[in-house]
N, CA, C and O atoms as CSV, one atom per row, in Angstrom:
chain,resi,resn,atom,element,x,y,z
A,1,UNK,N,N,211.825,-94.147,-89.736
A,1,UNK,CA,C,211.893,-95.093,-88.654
A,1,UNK,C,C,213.306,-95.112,-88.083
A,1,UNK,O,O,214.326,-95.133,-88.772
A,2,UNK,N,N,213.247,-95.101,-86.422
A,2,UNK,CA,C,214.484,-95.221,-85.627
A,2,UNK,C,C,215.246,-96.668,-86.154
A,2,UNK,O,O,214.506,-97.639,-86.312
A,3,UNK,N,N,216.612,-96.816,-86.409
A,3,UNK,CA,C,216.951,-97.749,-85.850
A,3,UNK,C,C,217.467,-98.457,-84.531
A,3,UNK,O,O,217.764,-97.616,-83.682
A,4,UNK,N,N,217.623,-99.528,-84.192
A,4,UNK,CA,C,218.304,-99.826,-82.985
A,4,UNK,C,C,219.916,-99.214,-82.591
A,4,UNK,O,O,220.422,-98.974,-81.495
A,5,UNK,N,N,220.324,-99.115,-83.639
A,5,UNK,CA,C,221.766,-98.460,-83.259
A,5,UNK,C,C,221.193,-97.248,-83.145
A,5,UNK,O,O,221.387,-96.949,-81.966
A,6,UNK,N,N,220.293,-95.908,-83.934
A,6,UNK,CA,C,220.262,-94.848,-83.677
A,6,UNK,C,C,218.996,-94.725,-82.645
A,6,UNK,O,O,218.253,-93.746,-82.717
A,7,UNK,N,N,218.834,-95.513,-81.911
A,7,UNK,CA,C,217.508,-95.697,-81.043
A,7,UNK,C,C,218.710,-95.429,-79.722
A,7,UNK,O,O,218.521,-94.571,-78.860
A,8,UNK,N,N,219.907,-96.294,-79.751
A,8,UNK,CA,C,220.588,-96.410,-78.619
A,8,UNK,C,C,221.703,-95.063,-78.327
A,8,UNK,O,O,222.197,-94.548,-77.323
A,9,UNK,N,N,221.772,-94.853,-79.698
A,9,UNK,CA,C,222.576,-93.625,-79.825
A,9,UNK,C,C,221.780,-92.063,-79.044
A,9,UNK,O,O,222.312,-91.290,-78.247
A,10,UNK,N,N,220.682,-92.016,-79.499
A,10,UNK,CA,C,219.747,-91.359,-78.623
A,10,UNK,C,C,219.396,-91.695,-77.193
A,10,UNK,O,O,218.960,-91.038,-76.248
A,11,UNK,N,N,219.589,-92.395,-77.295
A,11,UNK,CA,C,219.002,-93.025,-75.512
A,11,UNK,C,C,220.525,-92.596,-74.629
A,11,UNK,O,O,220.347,-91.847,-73.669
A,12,UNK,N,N,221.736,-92.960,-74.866
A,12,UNK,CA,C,222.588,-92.704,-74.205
A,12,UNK,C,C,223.346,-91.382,-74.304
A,12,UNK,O,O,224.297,-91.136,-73.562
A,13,UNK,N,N,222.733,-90.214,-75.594
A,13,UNK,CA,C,223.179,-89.232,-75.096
A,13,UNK,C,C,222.088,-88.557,-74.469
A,13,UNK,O,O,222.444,-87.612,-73.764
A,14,UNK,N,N,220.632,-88.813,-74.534
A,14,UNK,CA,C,219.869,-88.476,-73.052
A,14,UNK,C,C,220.248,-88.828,-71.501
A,14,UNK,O,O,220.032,-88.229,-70.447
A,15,UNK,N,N,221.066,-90.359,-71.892
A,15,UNK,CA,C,221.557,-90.068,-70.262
A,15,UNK,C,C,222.023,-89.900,-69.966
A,15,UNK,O,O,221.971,-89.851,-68.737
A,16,UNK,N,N,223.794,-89.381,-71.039
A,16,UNK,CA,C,224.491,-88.685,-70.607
A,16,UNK,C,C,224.241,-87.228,-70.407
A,16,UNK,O,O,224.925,-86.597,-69.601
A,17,UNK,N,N,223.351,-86.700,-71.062
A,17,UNK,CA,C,222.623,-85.247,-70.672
A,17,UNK,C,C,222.317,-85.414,-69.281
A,17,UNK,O,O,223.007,-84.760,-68.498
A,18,UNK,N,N,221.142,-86.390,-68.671
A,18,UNK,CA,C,220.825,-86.319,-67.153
A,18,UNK,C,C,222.062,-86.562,-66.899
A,18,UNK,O,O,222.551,-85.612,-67.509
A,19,UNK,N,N,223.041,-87.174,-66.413
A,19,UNK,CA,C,223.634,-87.373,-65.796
A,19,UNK,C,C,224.838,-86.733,-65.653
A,19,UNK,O,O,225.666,-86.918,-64.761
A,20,UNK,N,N,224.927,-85.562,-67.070
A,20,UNK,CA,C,225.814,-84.307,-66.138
A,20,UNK,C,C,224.771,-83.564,-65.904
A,20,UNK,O,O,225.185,-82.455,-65.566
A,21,UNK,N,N,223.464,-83.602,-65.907
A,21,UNK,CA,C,222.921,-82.264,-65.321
A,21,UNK,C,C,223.411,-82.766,-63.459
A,21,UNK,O,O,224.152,-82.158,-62.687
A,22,UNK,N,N,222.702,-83.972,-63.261
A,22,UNK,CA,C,222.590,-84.347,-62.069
A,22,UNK,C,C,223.876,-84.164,-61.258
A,22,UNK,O,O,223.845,-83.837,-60.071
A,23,UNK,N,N,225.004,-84.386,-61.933
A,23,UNK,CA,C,226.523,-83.989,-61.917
A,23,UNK,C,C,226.868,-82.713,-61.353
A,23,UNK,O,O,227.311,-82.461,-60.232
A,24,UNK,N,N,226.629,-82.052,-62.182
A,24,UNK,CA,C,226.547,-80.697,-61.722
A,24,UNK,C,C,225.581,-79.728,-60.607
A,24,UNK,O,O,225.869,-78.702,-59.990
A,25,UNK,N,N,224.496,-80.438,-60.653
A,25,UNK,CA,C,223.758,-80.366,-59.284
A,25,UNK,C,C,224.480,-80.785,-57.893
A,25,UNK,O,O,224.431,-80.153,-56.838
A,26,UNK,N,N,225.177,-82.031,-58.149
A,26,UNK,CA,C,225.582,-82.864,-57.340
A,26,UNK,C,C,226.721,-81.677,-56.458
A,26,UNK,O,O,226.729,-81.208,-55.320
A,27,UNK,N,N,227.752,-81.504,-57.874
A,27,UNK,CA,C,229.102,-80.349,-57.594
A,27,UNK,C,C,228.615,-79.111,-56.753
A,27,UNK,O,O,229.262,-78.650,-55.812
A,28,UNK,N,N,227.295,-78.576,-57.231
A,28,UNK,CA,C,226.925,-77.115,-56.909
A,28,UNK,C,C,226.449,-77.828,-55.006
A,28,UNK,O,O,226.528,-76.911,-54.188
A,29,UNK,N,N,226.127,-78.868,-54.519
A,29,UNK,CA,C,225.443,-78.989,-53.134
A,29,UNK,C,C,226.694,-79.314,-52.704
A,29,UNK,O,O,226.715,-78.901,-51.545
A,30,UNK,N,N,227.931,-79.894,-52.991
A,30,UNK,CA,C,229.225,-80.599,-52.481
A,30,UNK,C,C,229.687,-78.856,-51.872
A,30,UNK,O,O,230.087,-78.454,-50.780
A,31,UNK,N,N,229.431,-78.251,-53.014
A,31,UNK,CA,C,230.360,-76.902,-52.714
A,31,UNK,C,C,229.598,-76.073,-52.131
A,31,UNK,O,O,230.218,-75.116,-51.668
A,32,UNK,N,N,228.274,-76.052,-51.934
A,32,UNK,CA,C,227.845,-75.381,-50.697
A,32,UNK,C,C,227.908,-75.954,-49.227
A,32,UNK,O,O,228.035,-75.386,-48.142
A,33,UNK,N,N,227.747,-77.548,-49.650
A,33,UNK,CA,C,228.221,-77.782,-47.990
A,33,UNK,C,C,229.489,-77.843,-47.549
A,33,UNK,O,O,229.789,-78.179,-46.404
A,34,UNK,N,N,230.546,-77.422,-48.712
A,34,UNK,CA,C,232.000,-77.282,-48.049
A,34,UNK,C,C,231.932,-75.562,-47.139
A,34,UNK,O,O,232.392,-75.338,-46.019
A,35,UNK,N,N,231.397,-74.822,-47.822
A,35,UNK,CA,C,231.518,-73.751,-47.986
A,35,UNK,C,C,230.948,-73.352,-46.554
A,35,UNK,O,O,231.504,-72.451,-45.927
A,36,UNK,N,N,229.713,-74.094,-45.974
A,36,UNK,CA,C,228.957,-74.000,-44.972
A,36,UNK,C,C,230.074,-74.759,-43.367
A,36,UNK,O,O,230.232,-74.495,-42.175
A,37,UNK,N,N,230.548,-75.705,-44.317
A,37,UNK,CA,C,231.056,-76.514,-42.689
A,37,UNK,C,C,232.522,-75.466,-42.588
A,37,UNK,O,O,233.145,-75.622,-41.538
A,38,UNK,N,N,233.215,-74.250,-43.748
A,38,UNK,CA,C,233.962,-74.146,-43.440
A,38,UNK,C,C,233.539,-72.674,-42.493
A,38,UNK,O,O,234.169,-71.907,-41.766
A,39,UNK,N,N,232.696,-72.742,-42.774
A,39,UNK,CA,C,231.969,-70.997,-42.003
A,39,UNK,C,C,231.558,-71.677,-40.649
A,39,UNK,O,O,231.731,-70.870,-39.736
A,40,UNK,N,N,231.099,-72.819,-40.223
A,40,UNK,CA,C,230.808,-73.109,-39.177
A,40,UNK,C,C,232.250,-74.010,-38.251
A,40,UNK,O,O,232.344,-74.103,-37.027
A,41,UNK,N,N,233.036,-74.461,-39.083
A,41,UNK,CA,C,234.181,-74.342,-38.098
A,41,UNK,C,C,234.878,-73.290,-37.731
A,41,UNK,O,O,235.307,-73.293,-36.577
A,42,UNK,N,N,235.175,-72.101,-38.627
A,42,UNK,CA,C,235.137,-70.686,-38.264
A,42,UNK,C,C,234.608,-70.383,-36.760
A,42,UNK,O,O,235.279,-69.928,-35.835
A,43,UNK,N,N,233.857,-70.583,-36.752
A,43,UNK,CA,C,232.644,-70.050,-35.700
A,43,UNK,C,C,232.925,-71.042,-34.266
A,43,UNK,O,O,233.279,-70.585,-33.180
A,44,UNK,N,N,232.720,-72.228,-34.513
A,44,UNK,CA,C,233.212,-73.349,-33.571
A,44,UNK,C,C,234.461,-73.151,-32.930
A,44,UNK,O,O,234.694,-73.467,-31.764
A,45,UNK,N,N,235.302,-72.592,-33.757
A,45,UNK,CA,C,237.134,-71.934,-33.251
A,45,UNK,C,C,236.653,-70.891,-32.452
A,45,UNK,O,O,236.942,-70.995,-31.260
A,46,UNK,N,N,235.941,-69.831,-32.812
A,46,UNK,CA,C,235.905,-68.015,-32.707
A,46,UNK,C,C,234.639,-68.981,-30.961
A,46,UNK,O,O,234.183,-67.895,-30.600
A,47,UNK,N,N,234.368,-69.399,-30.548
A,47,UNK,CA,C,233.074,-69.756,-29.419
A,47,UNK,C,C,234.219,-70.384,-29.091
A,47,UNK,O,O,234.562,-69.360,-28.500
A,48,UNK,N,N,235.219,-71.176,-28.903
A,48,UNK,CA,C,236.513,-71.910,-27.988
A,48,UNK,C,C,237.022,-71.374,-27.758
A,48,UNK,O,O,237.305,-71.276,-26.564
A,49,UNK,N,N,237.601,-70.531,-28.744
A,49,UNK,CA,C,238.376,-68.963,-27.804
A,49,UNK,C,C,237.791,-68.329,-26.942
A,49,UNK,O,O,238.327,-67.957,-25.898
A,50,UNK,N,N,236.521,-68.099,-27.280
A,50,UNK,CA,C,235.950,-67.461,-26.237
A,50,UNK,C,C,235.581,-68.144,-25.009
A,50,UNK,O,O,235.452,-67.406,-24.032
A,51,UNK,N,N,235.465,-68.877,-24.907
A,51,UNK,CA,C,235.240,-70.057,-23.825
A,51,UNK,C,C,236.312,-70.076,-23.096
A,51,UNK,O,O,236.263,-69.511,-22.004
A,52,UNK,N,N,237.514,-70.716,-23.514
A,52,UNK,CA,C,239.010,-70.584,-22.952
A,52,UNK,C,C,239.048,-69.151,-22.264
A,52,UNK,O,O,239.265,-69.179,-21.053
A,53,UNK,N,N,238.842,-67.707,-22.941
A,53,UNK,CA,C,239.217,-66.686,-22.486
A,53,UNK,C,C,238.710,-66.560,-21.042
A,53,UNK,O,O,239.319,-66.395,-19.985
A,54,UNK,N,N,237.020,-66.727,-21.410
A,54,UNK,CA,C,236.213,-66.755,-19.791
A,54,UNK,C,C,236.279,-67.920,-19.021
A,54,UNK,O,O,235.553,-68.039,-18.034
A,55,UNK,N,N,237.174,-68.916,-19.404
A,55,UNK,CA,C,237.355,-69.893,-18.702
A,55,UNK,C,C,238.443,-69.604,-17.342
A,55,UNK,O,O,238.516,-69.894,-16.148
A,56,UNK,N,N,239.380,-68.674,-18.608
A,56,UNK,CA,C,241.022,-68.298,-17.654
A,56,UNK,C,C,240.231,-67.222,-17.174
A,56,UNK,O,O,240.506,-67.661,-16.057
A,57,UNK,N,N,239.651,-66.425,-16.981
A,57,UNK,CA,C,239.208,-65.667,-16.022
A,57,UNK,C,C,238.292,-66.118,-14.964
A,57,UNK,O,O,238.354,-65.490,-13.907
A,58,UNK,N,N,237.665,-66.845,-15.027
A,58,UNK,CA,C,236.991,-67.486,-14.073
A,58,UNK,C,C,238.003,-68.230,-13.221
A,58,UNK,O,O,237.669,-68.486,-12.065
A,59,UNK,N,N,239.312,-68.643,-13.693
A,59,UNK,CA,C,240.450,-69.423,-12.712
A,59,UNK,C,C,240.619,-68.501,-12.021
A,59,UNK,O,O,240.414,-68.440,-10.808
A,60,UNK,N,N,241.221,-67.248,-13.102
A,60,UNK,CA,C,241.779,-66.144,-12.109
A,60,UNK,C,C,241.066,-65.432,-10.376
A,60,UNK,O,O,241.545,-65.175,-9.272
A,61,UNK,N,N,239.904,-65.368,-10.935
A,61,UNK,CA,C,238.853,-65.117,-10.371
A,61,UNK,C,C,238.890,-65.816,-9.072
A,61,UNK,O,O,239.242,-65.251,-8.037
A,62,UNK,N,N,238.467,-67.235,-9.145
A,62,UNK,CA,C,238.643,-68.565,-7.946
A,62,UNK,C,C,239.786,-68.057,-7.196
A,62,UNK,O,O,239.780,-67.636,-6.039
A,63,UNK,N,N,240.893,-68.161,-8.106
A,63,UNK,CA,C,242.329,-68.126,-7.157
A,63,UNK,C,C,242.483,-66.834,-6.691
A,63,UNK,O,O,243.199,-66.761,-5.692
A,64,UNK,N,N,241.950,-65.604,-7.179
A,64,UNK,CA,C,242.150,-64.139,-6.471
A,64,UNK,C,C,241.296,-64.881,-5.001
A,64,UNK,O,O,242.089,-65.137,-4.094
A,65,UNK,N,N,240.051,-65.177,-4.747
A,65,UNK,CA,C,238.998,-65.784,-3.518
A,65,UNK,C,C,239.929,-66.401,-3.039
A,65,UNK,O,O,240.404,-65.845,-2.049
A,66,UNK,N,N,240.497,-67.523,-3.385
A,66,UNK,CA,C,240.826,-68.346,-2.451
A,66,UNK,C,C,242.181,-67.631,-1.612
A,66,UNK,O,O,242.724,-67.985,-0.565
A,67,UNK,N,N,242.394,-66.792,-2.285
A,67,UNK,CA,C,243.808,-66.035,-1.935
A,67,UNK,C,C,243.674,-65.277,-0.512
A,67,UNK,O,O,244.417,-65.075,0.448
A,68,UNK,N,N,242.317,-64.956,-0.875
A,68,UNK,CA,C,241.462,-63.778,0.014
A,68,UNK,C,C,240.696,-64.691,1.331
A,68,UNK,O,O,240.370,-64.042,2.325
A,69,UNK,N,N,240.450,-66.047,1.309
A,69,UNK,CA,C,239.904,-66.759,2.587
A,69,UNK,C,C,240.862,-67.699,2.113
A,69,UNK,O,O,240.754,-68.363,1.083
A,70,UNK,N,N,241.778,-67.715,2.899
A,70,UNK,CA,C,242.313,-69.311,2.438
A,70,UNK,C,C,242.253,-70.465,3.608
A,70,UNK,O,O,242.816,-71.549,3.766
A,71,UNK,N,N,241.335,-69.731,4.317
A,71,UNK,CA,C,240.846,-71.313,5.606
A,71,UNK,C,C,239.674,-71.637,4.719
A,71,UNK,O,O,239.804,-72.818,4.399
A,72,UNK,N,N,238.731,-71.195,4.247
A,72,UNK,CA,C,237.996,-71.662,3.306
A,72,UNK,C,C,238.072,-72.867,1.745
A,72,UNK,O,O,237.702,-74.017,1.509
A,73,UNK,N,N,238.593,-72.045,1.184
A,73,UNK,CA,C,239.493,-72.087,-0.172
A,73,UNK,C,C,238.214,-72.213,-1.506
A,73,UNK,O,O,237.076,-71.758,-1.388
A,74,UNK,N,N,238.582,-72.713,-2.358
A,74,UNK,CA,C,237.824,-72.076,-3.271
A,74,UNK,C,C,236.230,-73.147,-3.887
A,74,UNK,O,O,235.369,-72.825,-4.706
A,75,UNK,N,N,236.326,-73.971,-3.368
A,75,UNK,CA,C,235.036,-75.089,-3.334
A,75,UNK,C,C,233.898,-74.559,-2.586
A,75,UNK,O,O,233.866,-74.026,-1.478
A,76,UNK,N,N,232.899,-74.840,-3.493
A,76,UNK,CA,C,231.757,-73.999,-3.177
A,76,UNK,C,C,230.837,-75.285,-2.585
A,76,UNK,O,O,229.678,-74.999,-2.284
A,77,UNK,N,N,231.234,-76.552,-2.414
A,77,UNK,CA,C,230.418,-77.785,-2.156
A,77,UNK,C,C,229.902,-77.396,-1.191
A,77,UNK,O,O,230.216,-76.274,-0.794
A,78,UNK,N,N,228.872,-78.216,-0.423
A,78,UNK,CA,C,228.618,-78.718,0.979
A,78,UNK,C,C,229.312,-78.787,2.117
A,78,UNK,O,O,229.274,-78.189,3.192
A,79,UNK,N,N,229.980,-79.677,1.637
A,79,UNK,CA,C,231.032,-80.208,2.486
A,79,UNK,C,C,232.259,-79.421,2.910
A,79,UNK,O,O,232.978,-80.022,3.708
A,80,UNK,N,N,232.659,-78.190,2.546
A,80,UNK,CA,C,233.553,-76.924,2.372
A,80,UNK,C,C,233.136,-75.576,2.587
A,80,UNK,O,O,233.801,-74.612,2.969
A,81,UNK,N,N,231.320,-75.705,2.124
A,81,UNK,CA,C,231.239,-74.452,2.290
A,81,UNK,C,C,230.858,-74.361,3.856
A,81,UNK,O,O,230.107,-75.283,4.171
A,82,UNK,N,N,231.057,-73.822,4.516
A,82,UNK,CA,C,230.342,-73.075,6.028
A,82,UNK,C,C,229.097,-72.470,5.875
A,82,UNK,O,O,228.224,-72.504,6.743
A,83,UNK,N,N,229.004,-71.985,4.929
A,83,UNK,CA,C,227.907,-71.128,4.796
A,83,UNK,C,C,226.492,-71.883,4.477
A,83,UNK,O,O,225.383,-71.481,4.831
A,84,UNK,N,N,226.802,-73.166,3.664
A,84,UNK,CA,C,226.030,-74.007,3.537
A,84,UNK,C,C,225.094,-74.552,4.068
A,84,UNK,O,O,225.390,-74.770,5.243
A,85,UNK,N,N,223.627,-75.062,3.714
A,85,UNK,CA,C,222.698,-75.135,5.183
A,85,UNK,C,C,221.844,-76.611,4.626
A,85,UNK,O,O,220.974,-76.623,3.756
A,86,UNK,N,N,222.189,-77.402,5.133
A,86,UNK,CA,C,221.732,-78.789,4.092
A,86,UNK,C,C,220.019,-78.897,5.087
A,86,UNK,O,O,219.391,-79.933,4.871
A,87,UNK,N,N,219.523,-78.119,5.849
A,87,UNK,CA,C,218.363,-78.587,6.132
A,87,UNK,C,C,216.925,-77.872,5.396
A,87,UNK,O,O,216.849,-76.730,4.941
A,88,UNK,N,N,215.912,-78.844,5.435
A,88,UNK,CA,C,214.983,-78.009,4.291
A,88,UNK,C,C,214.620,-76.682,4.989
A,88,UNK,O,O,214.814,-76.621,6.203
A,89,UNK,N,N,214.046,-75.477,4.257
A,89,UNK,CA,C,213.697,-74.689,4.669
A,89,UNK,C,C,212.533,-74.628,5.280
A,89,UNK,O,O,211.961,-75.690,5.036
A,90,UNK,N,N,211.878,-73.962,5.941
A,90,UNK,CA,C,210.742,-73.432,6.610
A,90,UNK,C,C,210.038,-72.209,5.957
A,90,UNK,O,O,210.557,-71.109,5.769
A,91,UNK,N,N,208.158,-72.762,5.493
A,91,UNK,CA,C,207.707,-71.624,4.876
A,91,UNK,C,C,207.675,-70.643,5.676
A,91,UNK,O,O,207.294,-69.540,5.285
């Protein structure tokens, strides 16, 4: 027959068993989602660069145009463009 002291003695190294298993489960998901957000800020940097790059070329781009009509200039609105035709079309 168990006693109460060796009843409790058993009981709390079962939960200290779960509770480093769960521990260590816990560690192994901490360190895959470090591992994941650091590969996806990677990526988030490497898509801003690239953005910035075709961003400054798209300036360049505008300002070569506007260089090239400059009674125009480089606004593509309504209100700027000439070419623009604000009435509905005709089938």
């Amino acid at each position: 027959m168990l006693s109460i002291k060796g009843f409790k003695k058993f009981f709390y190294q079962g939960m200290k068993s779960r509770m480093d298993k769960l521990n260590s489960q816990l560690y192994w998901q901490n360190h895959c989602i470090i591992k994941e957000n650091e590969r996806l800020r990677k990526k988030a940097q490497q898509l801003n660069q690239e953005n910035q790059a075709l961003l400054t070329e798209l300036k360049q781009k505008l300002s070569k145009k506007g260089r090239s009509h400059p009674d125009h200039g480089s606004c593509l609105c309504s209100t700027s463009n000439p070419n623009y035709n604000n009435e509905p079309r005709q089938p």
